[in-house]
């Protein structure tokens, strides 16, 4: 279709009342304009209806309800739910467990995301080609992402066990004393980070492979013609070319990492001595074990605000306006 | 690439492959090993004596086939619904102009920022009021749409040239026709991506089926396997056998579908 | 036009799904005159068949009542039960937790039914004959809210082969011998006494009691920081951190695994563990816990509460079931099957139970048993926030005075102690 045909088609479409997406022109009388505007958005809401209904009823409303609970000393089923206003939030700021969990969560997130981005990119660079070996290797790396976190936590917990684990066995065979990775105060969090990165590396890698394959080869040729070496090519062509994916991957991984729970729950339960106690672990413990649902709700909303803030910051840093 | 560079690359990848595979090999082999064997030969990847008591234990103590059926029904039906609903919603967000479009999108994305555990109790109470506890519809409907899927489809649709829409419109197609006949067929990679990601997440989900169902024969397989855990229960073979079994369908599916999936992420054009 | 049809189809699908009911029965209701009761328990361990037997026998002997038991992990019950009972969707009967103190919370929320069918008649719960600490534990504001589903004491399991190899003839009889043996039995490949400090029935309180200390006093004020309290902890924390008699930070399951594998010479554990150890091929010995510094015997008693939902539609039948569960013949059969001591005091001289080597050791210690943090306010949090942290710290080398001071302030904050 030539562009002139497109123009003619578009203007034809613009004129008819059967196309709801017609761009209103200033020459249309106001009533018809309003009718057209109504026609314009109506189908959109119908298309979005099932998803929006489900999200509103089963996600948004519960989230708002949780906000409501956070203003009460709420406990599931209690006869009296005293209103405490911002009391839970004040309690939270004075709670050393909260600050500990915040620190643990931030440390976990920053280190994991950095490692995932770096190693994901490096691995993607090594596996860009579409050859058979490359594709098989990529699939193998991706496999852990689709395995349930509970299984991964379980298997790694056994592997790392100093007495029956493979790692322990190997170190013993080498004559070294086996380390209690998950029971050690210093090593527990790094070990968790390792397992988390191990699991999600394939996911980050796939994202970057896609991005790398999307950078037009002409740019590299042009760069080479200008005499650029490998490093320069990487800095000035590759990195800018994959920036959108870099942003997406960073944001996605950050949001996930800030909410880490299953791995922690299965592997350490937040211990030893709260060294791996993340925010969602705290929320779970206060909400389901200690039955302080109101307090847990307050912590949830603080976490939600934190995630929003960090995501917005990331958008800002990457100076990227197109996501919305 | 210089030979040293190539060698380095393959050493790195080799280590990566071993790291990626070894835990699974250990898991499968561990499911065939007796406790004594595990303790006496921790450094060995393979069983020195084979025993099936892990698998027998799982089979005997669970309504195994029923759980498998539940898993397939839950994960399968829900995934199909998410593909349909997410793509419909994304079509509106990507192709249609309307008041509040950006707000809707932001709200959808915002739902990704709330951990699931937080909304569990309110959702439970809502399902109770609907009478949907311990039913298939209670398991499925609240999960029948996914914010991540909406996001993926939207990005993909935005990269499809509008010429094709216009051409269809000349032929007199309304929005549903365009969506169904033009956009969706082109979106196969995105469909594959969303379907695989959602199916695996739903299959692996433990907390949701555990909370919504109150009788053991409505559980899904992974949830049912948690029955073997416990404070003073230590039979690693059963736990590992359970883990292996619940992994198997996903692994098989992945083996067949991974071509589409990897291609799907690649051509989704995540921009 | 088309789009409207399609959306209508989608909407109908949702409604249809809503109407189509593929639900399994939740258990509560009448089916042809028969009363159906649902029961949730958390007994996933080796004692599970014992409880299943009780349910089967009850169903056989009560043709007008049918009880269905669903076994789930304890955390699952913890996650589901409050909401389930709140919405009336839950089971008629349940063991809310393996921790007896958990009942307090359900009582506060009026989720559990006060038990009134007590007495010595038929279908009545004979509270006089139940293990004494338990009735007190489950009584709040003068009303009984649960019966013990079981009662276990901890005894000393020991590996006879390991003892022989170290040249020790007898299991330790006093706490001094206990410490001595633990040290001697710790060799390169083996731990002397393996101790769990989290996700377990607590073992450390026993060590404290043996050494003359305790956790809280009768006013629920912390006593770990007193000199007696500190002394009761330091002997054993030194043994762990310096002599390495046990790994640090173990869960109950991990400690059991080590003993099963022959890598630990001793472990304090309950009767549920015996079958597992035997099938692991351990040359097993079971002895009472050694006597304390003051010469008295003491051990930890552990019981899981069995309670009735306040919203049950069949309170009479539910209490009948509890009466059956705690009755003499049923408990005798249960003991023989699982190795648990009976929870009735009138079975103390039962010949069959006495002749069983496993049961007699556990049963013999019932009179000397003490509960962990009985009736202490916020006991669950005291355990997770204060006690587990305290043990975790001192076994990793933190000085006992610093750690106990910290624990004391946490405990007092939680229990509302006003000293």
PDB file of N, CA, C and O in Angstrom, chain A residues 18-39:
ATOM      1  N   UNK A  18     -18.942   4.550  11.091  1.00  0.00           N
ATOM      2  CA  UNK A  18     -18.806   3.171  11.573  1.00  0.00           C
ATOM      3  C   UNK A  18     -17.436   2.902  12.199  1.00  0.00           C
ATOM      4  O   UNK A  18     -17.231   1.864  12.777  1.00  0.00           O
ATOM      5  N   UNK A  19     -16.529   3.813  12.052  1.00  0.00           N
ATOM      6  CA  UNK A  19     -15.222   3.527  12.651  1.00  0.00           C
ATOM      7  C   UNK A  19     -15.046   4.344  13.918  1.00  0.00           C
ATOM      8  O   UNK A  19     -14.884   5.550  13.885  1.00  0.00           O
ATOM      9  N   UNK A  20     -15.120   3.699  15.009  1.00  0.00           N
ATOM     10  CA  UNK A  20     -15.057   4.387  16.296  1.00  0.00           C
ATOM     11  C   UNK A  20     -13.734   5.093  16.541  1.00  0.00           C
ATOM     12  O   UNK A  20     -13.633   5.977  17.356  1.00  0.00           O
ATOM     13  N   UNK A  21     -12.695   4.668  15.832  1.00  0.00           N
ATOM     14  CA  UNK A  21     -11.413   5.280  16.112  1.00  0.00           C
ATOM     15  C   UNK A  21     -11.179   6.502  15.261  1.00  0.00           C
ATOM     16  O   UNK A  21     -10.079   6.998  15.160  1.00  0.00           O
ATOM     17  N   UNK A  22     -12.221   6.984  14.609  1.00  0.00           N
ATOM     18  CA  UNK A  22     -12.049   8.146  13.738  1.00  0.00           C
ATOM     19  C   UNK A  22     -11.492   9.324  14.511  1.00  0.00           C
ATOM     20  O   UNK A  22     -11.935   9.624  15.609  1.00  0.00           O
ATOM     21  N   UNK A  23     -10.521   9.924  13.909  1.00  0.00           N
ATOM     22  CA  UNK A  23      -9.959  11.094  14.580  1.00  0.00           C
ATOM     23  C   UNK A  23     -10.887  12.266  14.363  1.00  0.00           C
ATOM     24  O   UNK A  23     -11.184  12.630  13.247  1.00  0.00           O
ATOM     25  N   UNK A  24     -11.358  12.870  15.422  1.00  0.00           N
ATOM     26  CA  UNK A  24     -12.304  13.977  15.293  1.00  0.00           C
ATOM     27  C   UNK A  24     -11.610  15.173  14.679  1.00  0.00           C
ATOM     28  O   UNK A  24     -10.492  15.517  15.042  1.00  0.00           O
ATOM     29  N   UNK A  25     -12.210  15.780  13.722  1.00  0.00           N
ATOM     30  CA  UNK A  25     -11.636  16.985  13.133  1.00  0.00           C
ATOM     31  C   UNK A  25     -12.433  18.183  13.625  1.00  0.00           C
ATOM     32  O   UNK A  25     -13.597  18.058  14.001  1.00  0.00           O
ATOM     33  N   UNK A  26     -11.774  19.310  13.618  1.00  0.00           N
ATOM     34  CA  UNK A  26     -12.410  20.474  14.223  1.00  0.00           C
ATOM     35  C   UNK A  26     -13.641  20.900  13.437  1.00  0.00           C
ATOM     36  O   UNK A  26     -14.473  21.609  13.956  1.00  0.00           O
ATOM     37  N   UNK A  27     -13.733  20.434  12.186  1.00  0.00           N
ATOM     38  CA  UNK A  27     -14.857  20.905  11.399  1.00  0.00           C
ATOM     39  C   UNK A  27     -16.149  20.214  11.775  1.00  0.00           C
ATOM     40  O   UNK A  27     -17.217  20.643  11.410  1.00  0.00           O
ATOM     41  N   UNK A  28     -16.085  19.109  12.584  1.00  0.00           N
ATOM     42  CA  UNK A  28     -17.308  18.410  12.919  1.00  0.00           C
ATOM     43  C   UNK A  28     -18.115  19.210  13.926  1.00  0.00           C
ATOM     44  O   UNK A  28     -17.558  19.793  14.845  1.00  0.00           O
ATOM     45  N   UNK A  29     -19.396  19.173  13.771  1.00  0.00           N
ATOM     46  CA  UNK A  29     -20.219  19.846  14.778  1.00  0.00           C
ATOM     47  C   UNK A  29     -20.085  19.165  16.130  1.00  0.00           C
ATOM     48  O   UNK A  29     -19.820  17.989  16.214  1.00  0.00           O
ATOM     49  N   UNK A  30     -20.340  19.876  17.197  1.00  0.00           N
ATOM     50  CA  UNK A  30     -20.060  19.412  18.552  1.00  0.00           C
ATOM     51  C   UNK A  30     -20.803  18.133  18.901  1.00  0.00           C
ATOM     52  O   UNK A  30     -20.251  17.208  19.462  1.00  0.00           O
ATOM     53  N   UNK A  31     -22.113  18.062  18.534  1.00  0.00           N
ATOM     54  CA  UNK A  31     -22.871  16.870  18.927  1.00  0.00           C
ATOM     55  C   UNK A  31     -22.287  15.613  18.316  1.00  0.00           C
ATOM     56  O   UNK A  31     -22.133  14.609  18.984  1.00  0.00           O
ATOM     57  N   UNK A  32     -22.017  15.710  17.021  1.00  0.00           N
ATOM     58  CA  UNK A  32     -21.459  14.525  16.366  1.00  0.00           C
ATOM     59  C   UNK A  32     -20.123  14.171  16.993  1.00  0.00           C
ATOM     60  O   UNK A  32     -19.795  13.013  17.189  1.00  0.00           O
ATOM     61  N   UNK A  33     -19.397  15.239  17.376  1.00  0.00           N
ATOM     62  CA  UNK A  33     -18.105  15.004  18.033  1.00  0.00           C
ATOM     63  C   UNK A  33     -18.278  14.216  19.328  1.00  0.00           C
ATOM     64  O   UNK A  33     -17.572  13.262  19.603  1.00  0.00           O
ATOM     65  N   UNK A  34     -19.291  14.636  20.101  1.00  0.00           N
ATOM     66  CA  UNK A  34     -19.521  13.938  21.362  1.00  0.00           C
ATOM     67  C   UNK A  34     -19.944  12.495  21.118  1.00  0.00           C
ATOM     68  O   UNK A  34     -19.492  11.578  21.772  1.00  0.00           O
ATOM     69  N   UNK A  35     -20.813  12.341  20.119  1.00  0.00           N
ATOM     70  CA  UNK A  35     -21.262  10.977  19.817  1.00  0.00           C
ATOM     71  C   UNK A  35     -20.071  10.126  19.398  1.00  0.00           C
ATOM     72  O   UNK A  35     -19.932   8.983  19.806  1.00  0.00           O
ATOM     73  N   UNK A  36     -19.201  10.757  18.590  1.00  0.00           N
ATOM     74  CA  UNK A  36     -18.032  10.009  18.125  1.00  0.00           C
ATOM     75  C   UNK A  36     -17.135   9.655  19.297  1.00  0.00           C
ATOM     76  O   UNK A  36     -16.592   8.575  19.387  1.00  0.00           O
ATOM     77  N   UNK A  37     -16.992  10.611  20.214  1.00  0.00           N
ATOM     78  CA  UNK A  37     -16.148  10.316  21.374  1.00  0.00           C
ATOM     79  C   UNK A  37     -16.725   9.167  22.171  1.00  0.00           C
ATOM     80  O   UNK A  37     -16.029   8.306  22.657  1.00  0.00           O
ATOM     81  N   UNK A  38     -18.046   9.162  22.296  1.00  0.00           N
ATOM     82  CA  UNK A  38     -18.657   8.052  23.013  1.00  0.00           C
ATOM     83  C   UNK A  38     -18.386   6.749  22.289  1.00  0.00           C
ATOM     84  O   UNK A  38     -18.040   5.749  22.878  1.00  0.00           O
ATOM     85  N   UNK A  39     -18.568   6.777  20.965  1.00  0.00           N
ATOM     86  CA  UNK A  39     -18.312   5.574  20.202  1.00  0.00           C
ATOM     87  C   UNK A  39     -16.843   5.180  20.322  1.00  0.00           C
ATOM     88  O   UNK A  39     -16.518   4.017  20.313  1.00  0.00           O
TER      89      UNK A  39
END
